[in-house]
Amino acid sequence: KGPGPITVFAPTNEAFSQLPDGTLEHLMENIDRLTEILSYHISEGLYMADDLAEMNSIETDAGILPVSVSDSGSLIVDNAEIVKEDIECSNGVIQAIDLVLIPDIATR
């Protein structure tokens, strides 16, 4: 929420269904951790798929995600594949991903 521009790496419904049982309930009880995970999916700035394909990493509100292009040509952010690119919004762009990105608090 805000004027942007922002880029959101938004997990699909299928991505959420891959989380271990009880994860969402646990996060709803631990708002600080939930906020960190949500922030890990948001980057200040407008990054279209073509921009990301030229990058090695992207800074999010909660850390730095590696960015790469797979052998098949898919864009990979951290360990997630971008499955729907460049969904334009009034304050930025959404890149739909196939995993929920969970920052490793041990590396921070």
Protein backbone atom coordinates (compact mmCIF):
# COMPACT_ATOMS: atom_id res chain seq x y z
CA LYS A 1 0.00 0.00 0.00
CA GLY A 2 1.38 3.39 -0.89
CA PRO A 3 2.19 5.58 -3.85
CA GLY A 4 4.95 3.32 -5.19
CA PRO A 5 6.27 2.35 -7.45
CA ILE A 6 6.77 -1.08 -5.92
CA THR A 7 7.36 -4.56 -7.22
CA VAL A 8 5.57 -7.37 -5.39
CA PHE A 9 6.62 -10.99 -5.73
CA ALA A 10 3.20 -12.48 -5.05
CA PRO A 11 2.89 -16.19 -4.31
CA THR A 12 0.07 -17.95 -6.15
CA ASN A 13 -2.65 -19.86 -4.30
CA GLU A 14 -0.78 -23.05 -5.21
CA ALA A 15 2.35 -21.64 -3.54
CA PHE A 16 0.45 -21.14 -0.29
CA SER A 17 -0.93 -24.67 -0.49
CA GLN A 18 2.66 -26.00 -0.45
CA LEU A 19 3.38 -24.56 3.00
CA PRO A 20 3.56 -27.13 5.79
CA ASP A 21 0.35 -27.63 7.77
CA GLY A 22 -0.06 -25.04 10.50
CA THR A 23 2.36 -22.50 9.00
CA LEU A 24 -0.28 -19.87 8.20
CA GLU A 25 -1.92 -20.26 11.60
CA HIS A 26 1.47 -19.90 13.30
CA LEU A 27 2.25 -16.75 11.31
CA MET A 28 -1.10 -15.19 12.21
CA GLU A 29 -0.05 -15.54 15.85
CA ASN A 30 3.44 -14.14 15.20
CA ILE A 31 2.80 -10.80 13.50
CA ASP A 32 6.47 -9.75 13.55
CA ARG A 33 7.51 -12.84 11.58
CA LEU A 34 4.52 -12.46 9.23
CA THR A 35 5.52 -8.84 8.58
CA GLU A 36 9.10 -9.91 7.84
CA ILE A 37 7.92 -12.55 5.37
CA LEU A 38 5.55 -10.13 3.65
CA SER A 39 8.31 -7.50 3.46
CA TYR A 40 10.59 -10.10 1.84
CA HIS A 41 8.19 -10.11 -1.13
CA ILE A 42 8.22 -6.31 -1.72
CA SER A 43 10.83 -4.20 -3.49
CA GLU A 44 10.78 -0.43 -3.83
CA GLY A 45 10.86 0.45 -7.53
CA LEU A 46 9.28 -0.80 -10.72
CA TYR A 47 10.96 -3.99 -11.95
CA MET A 48 9.50 -5.58 -15.05
CA ALA A 49 10.55 -9.08 -16.13
CA ASP A 50 13.00 -7.68 -18.70
CA ASP A 51 14.65 -5.63 -15.93
CA LEU A 52 14.89 -8.63 -13.61
CA ALA A 53 16.44 -10.79 -16.35
CA GLU A 54 19.40 -8.39 -16.37
CA MET A 55 19.89 -8.42 -12.59
CA ASN A 56 21.82 -10.73 -10.24
CA SER A 57 19.85 -9.72 -7.15
CA ILE A 58 17.11 -7.42 -5.94
CA GLU A 59 16.77 -5.68 -2.62
CA THR A 60 13.47 -6.14 -0.83
CA ASP A 61 12.16 -4.46 2.29
CA ALA A 62 13.53 -7.40 4.34
CA GLY A 63 16.62 -8.63 2.51
CA ILE A 64 18.28 -9.33 -0.80
CA LEU A 65 16.95 -11.96 -3.18
CA PRO A 66 19.14 -13.60 -5.82
CA VAL A 67 17.76 -13.33 -9.36
CA SER A 68 18.65 -15.65 -12.22
CA VAL A 69 17.40 -17.05 -15.49
CA SER A 70 17.03 -20.84 -15.63
CA ASP A 71 18.31 -22.97 -18.51
CA SER A 72 14.74 -23.07 -19.81
CA GLY A 73 14.53 -19.25 -19.76
CA SER A 74 12.33 -18.89 -16.66
CA LEU A 75 13.02 -16.06 -14.25
CA ILE A 76 13.98 -17.28 -10.78
CA VAL A 77 13.82 -15.08 -7.68
CA ASP A 78 15.45 -16.78 -4.70
CA ASN A 79 14.12 -20.33 -5.29
CA ALA A 80 10.79 -19.29 -6.80
CA GLU A 81 9.91 -19.23 -10.48
CA ILE A 82 8.03 -16.24 -11.81
CA VAL A 83 4.98 -17.92 -13.34
CA LYS A 84 3.10 -14.81 -14.47
CA GLU A 85 5.08 -11.72 -15.38
CA ASP A 86 4.41 -8.00 -15.34
CA ILE A 87 0.92 -7.68 -13.87
CA GLU A 88 0.65 -3.90 -13.90
CA CYS A 89 -1.04 -2.09 -11.00
CA SER A 90 -1.70 1.54 -10.18
CA ASN A 91 1.34 1.74 -7.88
CA GLY A 92 3.68 -0.81 -9.46
CA VAL A 93 3.89 -4.33 -10.80
CA ILE A 94 3.23 -7.85 -9.55
CA GLN A 95 5.41 -10.79 -10.46
CA ALA A 96 3.50 -13.98 -9.54
CA ILE A 97 5.75 -16.68 -8.08
CA ASP A 98 5.31 -20.39 -7.40
CA LEU A 99 6.67 -20.40 -3.80
CA VAL A 100 6.24 -18.40 -0.63
CA LEU A 101 9.65 -16.88 0.09
CA ILE A 102 10.71 -17.39 3.70
CA PRO A 103 13.72 -15.34 4.81
CA ASP A 104 16.30 -17.22 6.83
CA ILE A 105 16.59 -15.30 10.08
CA ALA A 106 19.87 -17.12 10.85
CA THR A 107 21.59 -15.26 7.99
CA ARG A 108 20.50 -11.78 9.09
